[in-house]
Amino acid sequence: MILTGGLKTLLPHVLRRIIQCNRLSISNTSGMVEGYKQANVVILHKSLADDFEKFCRANDGPLPLLYRSKPGDWKCPSLSSDSDIRTDCLQYRIYEHGACTGSLKSLKEYSEQLKDMVTFYLGCSFSSEKAIQNAGIPIRNIEQKRNVSMYKTSVPSYSISTFCCNLVVTMRPVPESTLEAAVLATSELKEAHGAPIHMGDPGLLGIQDLSKPDYGDPVHLHPGDIPVFWACGVTGIEAVINCRAPLAFTHSPGCMFITDLKNDNVTVRSSREVPQVHCISQDPLHYSIVSAEAAQKIQTLETLIGIDPGDRGIMHLRRQGELLKACLSMSHARSVLITTGFPTHFTYEPPEENDGPPGALAIAAILQALEKEVAIVTDQRAMNLNKKIIEEAVQLGILKRPVPLLSYERESADSALMFLCENGNPGRPRFDHLIAIERAGMAADGNYYNARKVNIKHLVDPIDELFLAAQTIPGVTTTGVGDGGNELGMGKVKDAVKKHIKNGDVIACDVEADFTVVAGVSNWGGYAIACALYILSTCETHDRYLRKAVGFPHLSKKTVWLSALPSVTKEEKLLKTLVRHGVRSGKTASLEMEVDGLPFYNTHSLMIEKLL
């Protein structure tokens, strides 16, 4: 038997010849013939071949098609010069009517059946291992002399005819400090599955126990390692199982076909396309990916809204990068709850100001366009007013459809948990993300104050409790948008509020959000969030990560998303609606076309134009 020592440096045709002679003591080809492409193998009856090719094209993350043979052709001239697919894999599996009925070292005894069968060669993540190592990142499974870990996920692939299955992934532990390097090293290696499709908690993929892979071997994580998941060609095996073909063959997972093709050292085309990695949640641990170009555009939005037209000192509250992280989190969310409403004008009816609702509706509109569930929670006393505003927003074309309107009252110690989760079960949250925009926030003494230090607690329902409860629910993240420090979520910057904002020692909100978006006017923060979500949705790097590299890019919906963004015309009509309902400017209590004492025309209208 030949041992593994020198196999890394062998030429592919030499290793295939050794495999043909069945003289190897290895159980997988990870780390073999470094720098050359390896391939997953699926062999099907010719009647299924066209549909399987379509399935591969529709799921090119896990199934990058390198070559499709003609029926009965055992060679693949574009991948290797002297190969024979019947003998050149370490081990094969045979499937009959969807059941694995055995493992084989050779398919020669099935030569007659193979005359009517087509072989698909699909890209493999083993091909990217050298690039990962060249980036200074250890390959733990090679260090531990094990096959890579492979897991079935809860992520459905894009179905074609009888081919349907959930995505299968490989997992490689990567030191946290090198996550971005791992993404960069693999992102352009499309034929080796490209960039990771998930980084962080395996439970977010439906994987319950990393120590029990569905294929391959368990691989030990070192302290500081993060589980990083790439799409895997074993997805093709799962599709073969589910289609229940009378007869099919595949490689045995980890026992790949070695090609003669070198992995070209691909470099990212420009600095704009360099992927960035950002942590968007600690519980569960979750990282996201975005292109440098998209991140820079969102940074520009954050800078635009950070001006201080009221000279309040908000520049001391700003935290760079919060807009990007907040919107990355929202982009991954399935269901979002928004709250707004600041009853600063306690001597008027209604007491609400007109900063907040327009920003909230701008966020709701883009979330609707992105096909996410969205609801608004507000004070019970303001339900009728908000219902009218939402109805008119639909008529004005700001919203595509009405947003469900909810109220929250504290009835017991677990009211917030019951509101946020099905039957109060933290494992079944109704919402993934909570957004507060210009929402009165509770101060350290339990009261709610406007900017003039007047206590308006009697007008405010305790929606803060939802944000406090969210801190205890895994998978629920929160964002606070404000312009003065007394808004819900601004607890994250309360020390700066107390130090730099007038009356800050009294009015500062004590309730934190995970992300704090500070703007000169809170509505601007809402508009910026809408624009940032549009930028993320049109970012190919982020879109691929979001859909886990299965299915087709969502960029065809760009026109729908664009039409959902705020515009000067929409916001002008909405402000007129608010004025008609008696909703006043925050600073002056005026019923004119102004917000926070600033004229709509040539101030707010210009900001909207800049953001767009």
Coordinates of C-alpha atoms in Angstrom, one line a residue:
M1 CA 0.0 0.0 0.0
I2 CA 1.1 3.6 -0.7
L3 CA 1.0 5.9 2.3
T4 CA -0.1 9.6 2.2
G5 CA 3.3 11.3 2.6
G6 CA 4.1 12.4 -0.9
L7 CA 0.6 12.6 -2.4
K8 CA 0.4 16.4 -2.0
T9 CA 3.1 16.9 -4.7
L10 CA 2.1 14.1 -7.1
L11 CA 0.8 15.1 -10.6
P12 CA -2.9 14.3 -11.1
H13 CA -2.4 11.7 -13.7
V14 CA 0.0 9.8 -11.5
L15 CA -2.4 9.8 -8.6
R16 CA -5.2 8.6 -10.8
R17 CA -3.1 5.7 -11.9
I18 CA -2.3 4.8 -8.3
I19 CA -6.0 5.0 -7.5
Q20 CA -6.8 2.7 -10.5
C21 CA -4.4 0.2 -9.0
N22 CA -6.2 0.4 -5.7
R23 CA -2.9 0.9 -3.8
L24 CA -3.8 3.8 -1.5
S25 CA -4.3 3.8 2.3
I26 CA -6.2 7.1 2.3
S27 CA -10.0 7.6 2.9
N28 CA -10.4 11.0 1.1
T29 CA -8.6 13.3 -1.3
S30 CA -8.5 16.4 0.9
G31 CA -5.1 18.0 0.6
M32 CA -4.0 15.8 -2.3
V33 CA -2.3 17.1 -5.4
E34 CA -2.2 20.6 -4.1
G35 CA -3.2 23.4 -6.5
Y36 CA -5.3 21.2 -8.8
K37 CA -9.1 21.1 -9.2
Q38 CA -11.0 18.2 -7.8
A39 CA -14.6 17.2 -8.8
N40 CA -17.7 15.7 -7.4
V41 CA -19.2 13.1 -9.6
V42 CA -22.8 12.2 -10.4
I43 CA -23.7 9.6 -13.0
L44 CA -27.4 9.4 -14.2
H45 CA -29.4 7.8 -16.9
K46 CA -29.4 10.0 -20.1
S47 CA -33.2 10.6 -19.7
L48 CA -32.5 12.6 -16.5
A49 CA -29.5 14.4 -17.8
D50 CA -31.1 17.6 -19.1
D51 CA -33.1 18.2 -16.0
F52 CA -30.1 17.6 -13.8
E53 CA -28.0 20.1 -15.8
K54 CA -30.8 22.7 -15.3
F55 CA -30.7 21.8 -11.6
C56 CA -27.0 22.5 -11.5
R57 CA -27.4 25.8 -13.4
A58 CA -30.1 26.9 -10.9
N59 CA -27.9 26.0 -7.9
D60 CA -24.4 26.9 -9.1
G61 CA -23.1 27.6 -5.6
P62 CA -23.2 23.9 -4.5
L63 CA -23.1 22.5 -8.1
P64 CA -20.7 24.4 -10.3
L65 CA -20.7 22.3 -13.5
L66 CA -17.2 21.6 -14.8
Y67 CA -18.2 19.1 -17.5
R68 CA -21.1 17.0 -18.8
S69 CA -20.2 13.9 -20.7
K70 CA -22.1 12.3 -23.6
P71 CA -23.9 9.0 -22.8
G72 CA -21.5 6.2 -22.4
D73 CA -18.4 8.5 -22.5
W74 CA -16.1 7.6 -19.7
K75 CA -13.6 10.3 -20.4
C76 CA -13.6 14.1 -19.9
P77 CA -11.1 15.6 -22.3
S78 CA -11.5 19.1 -21.1
L79 CA -10.6 18.1 -17.5
S80 CA -8.0 15.3 -18.0
S81 CA -6.2 13.6 -20.8
D82 CA -6.2 10.0 -19.8
S83 CA -9.0 9.4 -17.3
D84 CA -11.6 6.7 -17.0
I85 CA -14.5 7.7 -14.7
R86 CA -15.1 4.0 -13.9
T87 CA -11.8 3.6 -12.0
D88 CA -10.5 7.1 -11.2
C89 CA -12.3 7.8 -7.9
L90 CA -11.1 6.3 -4.6
Q91 CA -14.6 5.0 -3.9
Y92 CA -18.0 5.2 -5.5
R93 CA -21.6 4.8 -4.2
I94 CA -24.4 3.0 -6.0
Y95 CA -28.0 4.3 -5.6
E96 CA -31.1 2.3 -6.6
H97 CA -34.5 4.0 -6.3
G98 CA -33.0 6.5 -3.9
A99 CA -31.3 4.1 -1.6
C100 CA -27.6 3.6 -1.3
T101 CA -27.1 -0.1 -1.9
G102 CA -23.3 -0.3 -1.7
S103 CA -19.8 1.2 -2.0
L104 CA -17.5 0.2 -4.8
K105 CA -13.8 0.7 -5.8
S106 CA -14.6 0.4 -9.5
L107 CA -17.6 0.8 -11.8
K108 CA -16.2 -1.5 -14.5
E109 CA -18.7 -4.2 -13.8
Y110 CA -21.5 -1.7 -14.7
S111 CA -19.9 -0.8 -18.0
E112 CA -23.0 -2.0 -20.0
Q113 CA -25.4 0.1 -17.9
L114 CA -23.0 3.1 -18.2
K115 CA -23.4 3.1 -21.9
D116 CA -26.8 4.8 -21.4
M117 CA -25.6 7.1 -18.6
V118 CA -24.2 10.6 -18.4
T119 CA -21.5 11.8 -16.1
F120 CA -21.5 15.2 -14.4
Y121 CA -18.3 16.6 -13.0
L122 CA -19.0 19.3 -10.4
G123 CA -16.6 21.7 -8.6
C124 CA -15.3 20.8 -5.2
S125 CA -14.2 22.9 -2.2
F126 CA -11.0 20.7 -1.9
S127 CA -9.9 22.8 -4.9
S128 CA -9.8 25.9 -2.7
E129 CA -7.8 24.5 0.1
K130 CA -4.4 25.6 -1.2
A131 CA -5.8 29.2 -1.7
I132 CA -7.0 29.2 1.9
Q133 CA -3.6 27.9 3.2
N134 CA -1.8 30.5 1.1
A135 CA -3.8 33.2 3.0
G136 CA -2.3 31.9 6.2
I137 CA -5.4 30.0 7.3
P138 CA -5.0 26.5 8.8
I139 CA -7.1 23.7 7.3
R140 CA -8.2 21.9 10.5
N141 CA -9.4 18.7 8.9
I142 CA -6.0 18.2 7.1
E143 CA -4.2 19.0 10.3
Q144 CA -6.3 16.4 12.1
K145 CA -5.9 13.9 9.1
R146 CA -9.7 13.7 8.7
N147 CA -12.2 14.1 5.9
V148 CA -14.0 17.4 5.8
S149 CA -17.2 17.6 7.8
M150 CA -20.4 17.7 5.6
Y151 CA -23.9 18.5 6.8
K152 CA -27.4 18.5 5.5
T153 CA -29.1 21.9 6.1
S154 CA -32.7 23.2 6.3
V155 CA -32.0 25.4 3.3
P156 CA -34.0 24.3 0.2
S157 CA -32.3 24.3 -3.1
Y158 CA -34.0 25.5 -6.2
S159 CA -36.1 22.6 -7.5
I160 CA -36.1 21.4 -11.1
S161 CA -38.5 18.6 -12.1
T162 CA -37.7 15.6 -9.9
F163 CA -34.5 17.1 -8.6
C164 CA -35.1 18.7 -5.2
C165 CA -33.3 18.6 -1.9
N166 CA -31.9 20.7 0.8
L167 CA -28.4 22.3 0.6
V168 CA -25.4 20.3 1.8
V169 CA -22.5 22.3 3.2
T170 CA -18.9 21.7 4.3
M171 CA -17.6 23.2 7.5
R172 CA -14.1 24.4 8.1
P173 CA -13.1 26.0 11.4
V174 CA -11.5 29.4 10.7
P175 CA -9.8 31.6 13.3
E176 CA -12.0 34.7 13.8
S177 CA -9.2 37.1 12.9
T178 CA -8.9 35.5 9.5
L179 CA -12.6 35.3 8.5
E180 CA -12.2 38.1 5.9
A181 CA -9.1 36.5 4.5
A182 CA -11.0 33.2 4.1
V183 CA -13.8 35.0 2.2
L184 CA -11.3 36.9 0.0
A185 CA -9.3 33.7 -0.7
T186 CA -12.3 31.8 -2.0
S187 CA -14.8 34.4 -3.3
E188 CA -13.4 34.3 -6.9
L189 CA -13.0 30.5 -7.0
K190 CA -16.5 30.0 -8.4
E191 CA -15.7 26.5 -9.7
A192 CA -14.8 25.5 -6.1
H193 CA -18.1 26.9 -4.6
G194 CA -16.8 30.4 -4.2
A195 CA -17.2 32.4 -0.9
P196 CA -18.8 30.9 2.2
I197 CA -22.6 30.9 2.5
H198 CA -22.6 31.2 6.3
M199 CA -20.3 32.1 9.1
G200 CA -21.3 31.5 12.7
D201 CA -23.9 29.5 14.6
P202 CA -24.7 26.2 12.7
G203 CA -28.2 26.3 14.1
L204 CA -29.0 29.1 11.7
L205 CA -28.6 26.5 8.9
G206 CA -30.6 23.9 10.8
I207 CA -27.5 22.0 11.9
Q208 CA -28.0 20.8 15.4
D209 CA -24.7 19.1 16.3
L210 CA -21.3 19.8 14.7
S211 CA -19.9 16.6 16.2
K212 CA -22.3 14.5 14.1
P213 CA -21.7 15.3 10.4
D214 CA -24.0 13.6 7.8
Y215 CA -21.0 12.9 5.7
G216 CA -17.3 13.0 6.3
D217 CA -15.6 13.2 9.8
P218 CA -16.1 15.5 12.8
V219 CA -13.5 18.2 12.9
H220 CA -12.4 19.8 16.2
L221 CA -12.6 23.6 16.5
H222 CA -9.7 25.3 18.3
P223 CA -10.4 28.1 20.7
G224 CA -11.2 31.3 18.8
D225 CA -12.3 29.3 15.7
I226 CA -15.6 30.2 14.0
P227 CA -17.5 27.5 12.0
V228 CA -17.5 28.6 8.4
F229 CA -19.7 26.9 5.9
W230 CA -19.3 26.5 2.1
A231 CA -21.9 25.1 -0.3
C232 CA -21.0 21.5 -1.1
G233 CA -21.3 19.3 -4.2
V234 CA -22.8 16.5 -2.1
T235 CA -26.0 18.4 -2.6
G236 CA -26.0 16.6 -5.9
I237 CA -26.0 13.2 -4.1
E238 CA -29.0 14.3 -2.0
A239 CA -30.8 15.3 -5.3
V240 CA -30.0 11.9 -6.7
I241 CA -31.5 10.2 -3.6
N242 CA -34.7 12.3 -3.7
C243 CA -35.3 11.7 -7.5
R244 CA -35.3 8.0 -6.8
A245 CA -33.7 7.0 -10.1
P246 CA -33.7 3.3 -10.8
L247 CA -29.9 3.4 -11.0
A248 CA -27.3 6.1 -10.3
F249 CA -23.7 6.4 -9.2
T250 CA -21.7 9.1 -7.3
H251 CA -18.3 9.5 -5.8
S252 CA -18.2 8.6 -2.1
P253 CA -18.2 11.9 -0.3
G254 CA -14.6 13.1 0.1
C255 CA -13.3 10.7 -2.6
M256 CA -13.1 13.2 -5.4
F257 CA -12.1 12.9 -9.1
I258 CA -8.7 14.6 -9.6
T259 CA -8.5 16.8 -12.7
D260 CA -5.5 18.0 -14.6
L261 CA -6.6 21.6 -14.3
K262 CA -4.7 24.0 -12.1
N263 CA -6.4 26.4 -9.8
D264 CA -5.5 29.7 -11.3
N265 CA -4.6 32.3 -8.8
V266 CA -7.6 34.6 -9.2
T267 CA -7.5 38.0 -7.8
V268 CA -10.5 40.2 -7.0
R269 CA -10.9 42.6 -10.0
S270 CA -10.9 45.9 -8.0
S271 CA -10.9 47.2 -4.4
R272 CA -14.6 48.0 -4.8
E273 CA -15.4 44.3 -5.1
V274 CA -13.4 43.1 -2.1
P275 CA -15.8 41.4 0.3
Q276 CA -16.1 42.7 3.9
V277 CA -17.1 40.6 6.9
H278 CA -19.2 42.1 9.7
C279 CA -20.6 40.6 12.9
I280 CA -24.3 41.3 13.1
S281 CA -25.2 39.2 16.1
Q282 CA -23.5 37.6 19.1
D283 CA -26.5 35.3 20.1
P284 CA -26.6 33.4 18.0
L285 CA -23.2 34.3 16.5
H286 CA -23.7 35.5 13.0
Y287 CA -21.5 37.2 10.4
S288 CA -22.6 38.7 7.1
I289 CA -20.8 39.7 3.9
V290 CA -21.0 42.8 1.8
S291 CA -18.8 44.3 -1.0
A292 CA -16.5 47.2 -0.2
E293 CA -18.4 49.3 -2.8
A294 CA -21.8 48.7 -1.1
A295 CA -20.3 49.3 2.3
Q296 CA -18.8 52.6 1.2
K297 CA -22.1 53.8 -0.3
I298 CA -23.8 53.1 3.0
Q299 CA -21.0 54.9 4.9
T300 CA -21.7 57.9 2.7
L301 CA -25.4 57.7 3.7
E302 CA -24.4 57.6 7.3
T303 CA -22.2 60.7 6.9
L304 CA -25.0 62.6 5.0
I305 CA -27.6 62.1 7.8
G306 CA -25.1 62.9 10.5
I307 CA -25.1 66.7 10.0
D308 CA -26.5 68.6 13.0
P309 CA -28.9 71.3 11.7
G310 CA -30.2 72.1 15.2
D311 CA -26.8 72.4 16.8
R312 CA -27.7 69.8 19.4
G313 CA -24.3 68.2 19.6
I314 CA -25.3 64.9 18.0
M315 CA -21.9 64.5 16.4
H316 CA -20.8 63.2 19.9
L317 CA -23.4 60.5 19.7
R318 CA -22.5 59.1 16.3
R319 CA -21.0 55.6 16.1
Q320 CA -19.4 54.9 12.7
G321 CA -20.6 51.8 10.9
E322 CA -23.8 51.4 12.9
L323 CA -26.0 52.0 9.8
L324 CA -24.3 49.3 7.9
K325 CA -24.5 46.7 10.7
A326 CA -28.1 47.5 11.5
C327 CA -29.1 47.1 7.8
L328 CA -27.2 43.9 7.4
S329 CA -29.1 42.5 10.3
M330 CA -32.4 43.7 8.8
S331 CA -31.5 42.2 5.5
H332 CA -31.2 38.8 7.1
A333 CA -34.4 39.2 9.1
R334 CA -37.6 37.5 8.1
S335 CA -40.0 39.6 10.2
V336 CA -39.5 43.2 11.4
L337 CA -41.4 45.2 14.1
I338 CA -41.3 49.0 13.9
T339 CA -42.3 51.5 16.5
T340 CA -42.5 55.3 16.4
G341 CA -44.4 58.1 18.1
F342 CA -43.0 60.9 20.3
P343 CA -45.9 62.8 22.0
T344 CA -43.8 65.9 22.8
H345 CA -46.7 68.3 22.3
F346 CA -48.6 67.3 25.5
T347 CA -50.9 70.3 25.4
Y348 CA -52.2 69.5 21.9
E349 CA -54.4 66.7 20.5
P350 CA -52.9 64.7 19.0
P351 CA -49.6 65.3 20.9
E352 CA -47.4 63.5 18.3
E353 CA -44.7 65.2 16.3
N354 CA -44.2 64.7 12.6
D355 CA -40.6 63.4 12.9
G356 CA -40.8 59.6 13.1
P357 CA -43.8 58.4 11.2
P358 CA -42.4 59.3 7.7
G359 CA -39.2 57.5 8.5
A360 CA -41.0 54.5 9.8
L361 CA -43.2 54.2 6.7
A362 CA -40.1 54.6 4.5
I363 CA -38.6 51.6 6.2
A364 CA -41.8 49.6 6.1
A365 CA -42.2 50.3 2.3
I366 CA -38.7 48.9 1.4
L367 CA -39.3 45.9 3.8
Q368 CA -42.5 45.2 2.0
A369 CA -40.8 45.4 -1.4
L370 CA -38.1 42.9 -0.1
E371 CA -41.0 40.6 0.8
K372 CA -40.4 40.6 4.5
E373 CA -43.1 40.6 7.1
V374 CA -43.5 44.0 8.8
A375 CA -45.7 45.4 11.5
I376 CA -45.9 48.6 13.5
V377 CA -46.5 48.8 17.2
T378 CA -47.6 52.1 18.8
D379 CA -49.5 53.6 21.7
Q380 CA -53.1 52.4 22.2
R381 CA -54.4 56.1 22.4
A382 CA -52.8 56.7 18.9
M383 CA -54.1 53.7 17.1
N384 CA -56.9 55.5 15.2
L385 CA -54.5 58.2 14.1
N386 CA -51.9 55.8 12.9
K387 CA -54.5 53.6 11.2
K388 CA -55.6 56.7 9.1
I389 CA -52.0 57.6 8.3
I390 CA -51.3 54.1 7.1
E391 CA -54.4 54.0 5.0
E392 CA -53.6 57.2 3.3
A393 CA -50.0 56.1 2.8
V394 CA -51.3 53.2 0.8
Q395 CA -53.5 55.5 -1.3
L396 CA -50.5 57.8 -1.9
G397 CA -48.5 54.8 -3.2
I398 CA -46.0 55.0 -0.3
L399 CA -47.0 51.6 0.9
K400 CA -48.0 48.7 -1.4
R401 CA -50.5 47.4 1.2
P402 CA -51.5 48.3 4.8
V403 CA -49.1 47.5 7.6
P404 CA -50.6 45.6 10.5
L405 CA -50.9 47.9 13.4
L406 CA -50.4 46.6 17.0
S407 CA -50.4 48.0 20.5
Y408 CA -48.7 46.8 23.6
E409 CA -49.8 47.0 27.2
R410 CA -48.1 45.5 30.3
E411 CA -50.5 43.0 31.9
S412 CA -48.0 40.7 33.6
A413 CA -44.3 40.1 34.1
D414 CA -44.0 38.1 30.9
S415 CA -46.2 40.3 28.7
A416 CA -43.3 41.4 26.5
L417 CA -42.2 37.8 26.0
M418 CA -45.7 36.7 25.1
F419 CA -46.0 39.6 22.6
L420 CA -42.7 38.9 20.9
C421 CA -42.8 35.1 20.9
E422 CA -45.3 32.4 20.1
N423 CA -46.8 31.3 23.5
G424 CA -44.0 33.2 25.1
N425 CA -41.4 30.6 23.9
P426 CA -38.0 32.4 23.2
G427 CA -37.2 29.7 20.7
R428 CA -40.1 30.8 18.5
P429 CA -39.9 34.6 18.1
R430 CA -42.5 36.3 15.9
F431 CA -40.0 39.0 14.9
D432 CA -36.3 38.9 14.0
H433 CA -35.6 42.6 14.3
L434 CA -37.1 45.5 16.2
I435 CA -36.7 49.1 15.0
A436 CA -37.5 52.2 17.1
I437 CA -37.4 55.5 15.2
E438 CA -38.1 58.8 17.0
R439 CA -39.9 56.8 19.7
A440 CA -40.0 58.3 23.3
G441 CA -37.5 56.3 25.3
M442 CA -37.5 55.6 29.0
A443 CA -34.9 57.5 31.1
A444 CA -33.0 56.1 34.1
D445 CA -35.7 57.2 36.5
G446 CA -38.4 55.3 34.6
N447 CA -40.0 58.5 33.1
Y448 CA -40.2 59.7 29.6
Y449 CA -39.0 63.2 28.7
N450 CA -39.2 65.5 25.8
A451 CA -36.2 67.7 24.9
R452 CA -37.4 70.4 27.3
K453 CA -37.2 68.0 30.2
V454 CA -41.0 67.7 30.5
N455 CA -42.2 64.3 31.7
I456 CA -44.7 62.8 29.2
K457 CA -44.9 59.3 30.7
H458 CA -48.7 59.5 30.9
L459 CA -48.8 59.6 27.1
V460 CA -46.4 56.7 26.4
D461 CA -47.1 53.0 26.5
P462 CA -44.2 50.8 27.8
I463 CA -43.0 49.6 24.4
D464 CA -39.4 49.9 25.8
E465 CA -40.2 46.6 27.5
L466 CA -40.2 44.9 24.1
F467 CA -36.6 46.1 23.5
L468 CA -35.5 45.0 26.9
A469 CA -37.1 41.5 26.4
A470 CA -35.5 41.2 23.0
Q471 CA -32.1 41.3 24.7
T472 CA -33.0 37.9 26.3
I473 CA -34.3 36.3 23.1
P474 CA -31.6 34.6 20.9
G475 CA -31.9 35.7 17.3
V476 CA -33.8 39.0 17.9
T477 CA -31.8 42.2 17.2
T478 CA -32.8 45.8 17.7
T479 CA -32.1 49.2 16.1
G480 CA -32.7 52.6 17.6
V481 CA -32.9 55.7 15.4
G482 CA -32.8 59.1 17.1
D483 CA -31.6 62.7 16.9
G484 CA -31.4 63.9 20.5
G485 CA -30.6 61.0 22.8
N486 CA -34.0 60.7 24.5
E487 CA -35.3 58.2 21.9
L488 CA -35.8 54.5 22.5
G489 CA -32.5 52.6 21.7
M490 CA -30.2 55.6 22.5
G491 CA -29.2 53.9 25.7
K492 CA -26.2 52.7 23.9
V493 CA -24.8 56.2 23.8
K494 CA -26.3 57.5 27.0
D495 CA -23.0 58.6 28.5
A496 CA -22.4 60.9 25.5
V497 CA -26.0 62.2 25.7
K498 CA -25.5 63.1 29.4
K499 CA -22.3 64.9 28.6
H500 CA -23.0 66.7 25.4
I501 CA -26.8 67.1 24.9
K502 CA -28.8 69.9 26.7
N503 CA -30.8 68.4 29.6
G504 CA -29.1 65.1 28.8
D505 CA -28.5 64.2 32.4
V506 CA -32.3 63.9 32.8
I507 CA -33.7 63.1 29.4
A508 CA -31.2 60.4 28.2
C509 CA -32.9 57.2 27.2
D510 CA -31.6 54.3 29.4
V511 CA -32.7 51.5 27.1
E512 CA -30.1 50.2 24.6
A513 CA -30.5 48.9 21.1
D514 CA -28.0 46.6 19.4
F515 CA -27.4 49.3 16.8
T516 CA -27.8 53.0 17.2
V517 CA -28.4 55.2 14.1
V518 CA -28.0 58.9 14.9
A519 CA -29.2 61.5 12.4
G520 CA -29.8 65.3 12.3
V521 CA -33.5 64.5 12.0
S522 CA -34.8 61.0 12.8
N523 CA -36.8 60.8 9.5
W524 CA -33.5 61.1 7.7
G525 CA -32.3 58.0 9.5
G526 CA -35.4 56.1 8.2
Y527 CA -34.8 57.3 4.7
A528 CA -31.1 56.2 5.0
I529 CA -32.1 52.8 6.2
A530 CA -34.4 52.3 3.2
C531 CA -31.7 53.4 0.8
A532 CA -29.1 51.2 2.6
L533 CA -31.4 48.1 2.3
Y534 CA -31.8 48.9 -1.4
I535 CA -28.0 49.0 -1.8
L536 CA -27.5 45.7 0.1
S537 CA -30.2 44.0 -2.0
T538 CA -28.5 45.1 -5.3
C539 CA -25.0 44.0 -4.0
E540 CA -24.2 40.7 -5.7
T541 CA -21.8 39.7 -3.0
H542 CA -24.5 40.2 -0.3
D543 CA -27.3 38.7 -2.4
R544 CA -25.4 35.5 -2.9
Y545 CA -24.7 35.2 0.8
L546 CA -28.3 35.9 1.7
R547 CA -29.7 33.2 -0.6
K548 CA -26.9 30.7 0.4
A549 CA -25.7 30.5 -3.2
V550 CA -28.9 28.5 -4.3
G551 CA -31.4 29.7 -6.8
F552 CA -30.9 32.8 -9.0
P553 CA -29.9 36.3 -8.2
H554 CA -32.7 38.5 -7.0
L555 CA -31.6 41.5 -9.0
S556 CA -34.5 41.1 -11.4
K557 CA -36.6 42.7 -8.7
K558 CA -34.5 45.9 -8.7
T559 CA -37.3 47.9 -10.3
V560 CA -39.8 47.0 -7.5
W561 CA -37.2 47.9 -4.8
L562 CA -36.4 51.2 -6.5
S563 CA -40.1 52.1 -6.6
A564 CA -40.4 51.5 -2.9
L565 CA -37.8 54.1 -1.9
P566 CA -38.8 57.5 -0.5
S567 CA -39.0 60.4 -2.9
V568 CA -39.5 64.2 -2.6
T569 CA -43.0 63.8 -4.0
K570 CA -44.0 61.0 -1.7
E571 CA -42.7 62.7 1.4
E572 CA -44.3 66.0 0.5
K573 CA -47.7 64.3 0.1
L574 CA -47.2 62.4 3.4
L575 CA -46.2 65.5 5.3
K576 CA -49.3 67.3 4.0
T577 CA -51.4 64.3 5.3
L578 CA -49.8 64.6 8.7
V579 CA -50.5 68.3 8.9
R580 CA -54.1 67.7 7.9
H581 CA -54.4 65.3 10.8
G582 CA -52.9 67.8 13.2
V583 CA -49.5 66.2 13.6
R584 CA -47.1 69.1 14.4
S585 CA -43.5 70.0 13.9
G586 CA -41.4 68.8 16.9
K587 CA -39.5 72.0 17.7
T588 CA -42.1 74.7 17.0
A589 CA -45.5 72.8 17.2
S590 CA -46.2 74.5 13.8
L591 CA -48.7 73.0 11.4
E592 CA -46.7 74.1 8.4
M593 CA -44.6 72.1 6.0
E594 CA -41.7 71.6 8.3
V595 CA -40.2 68.9 10.5
D596 CA -38.2 69.7 13.7
G597 CA -38.5 73.4 12.8
L598 CA -36.8 72.9 9.5
P599 CA -38.7 73.7 6.3
F600 CA -39.5 70.7 4.1
Y601 CA -38.6 72.6 0.9
N602 CA -34.8 73.1 0.5
T603 CA -34.0 71.2 3.7
H604 CA -35.7 67.9 4.0
S605 CA -36.3 67.7 0.2
L606 CA -32.6 68.3 -0.5
M607 CA -31.6 65.6 2.0
I608 CA -33.9 63.1 0.3
E609 CA -32.4 64.0 -3.1
K610 CA -28.9 63.5 -1.7
L611 CA -29.7 60.2 -0.2
L612 CA -31.1 58.9 -3.4

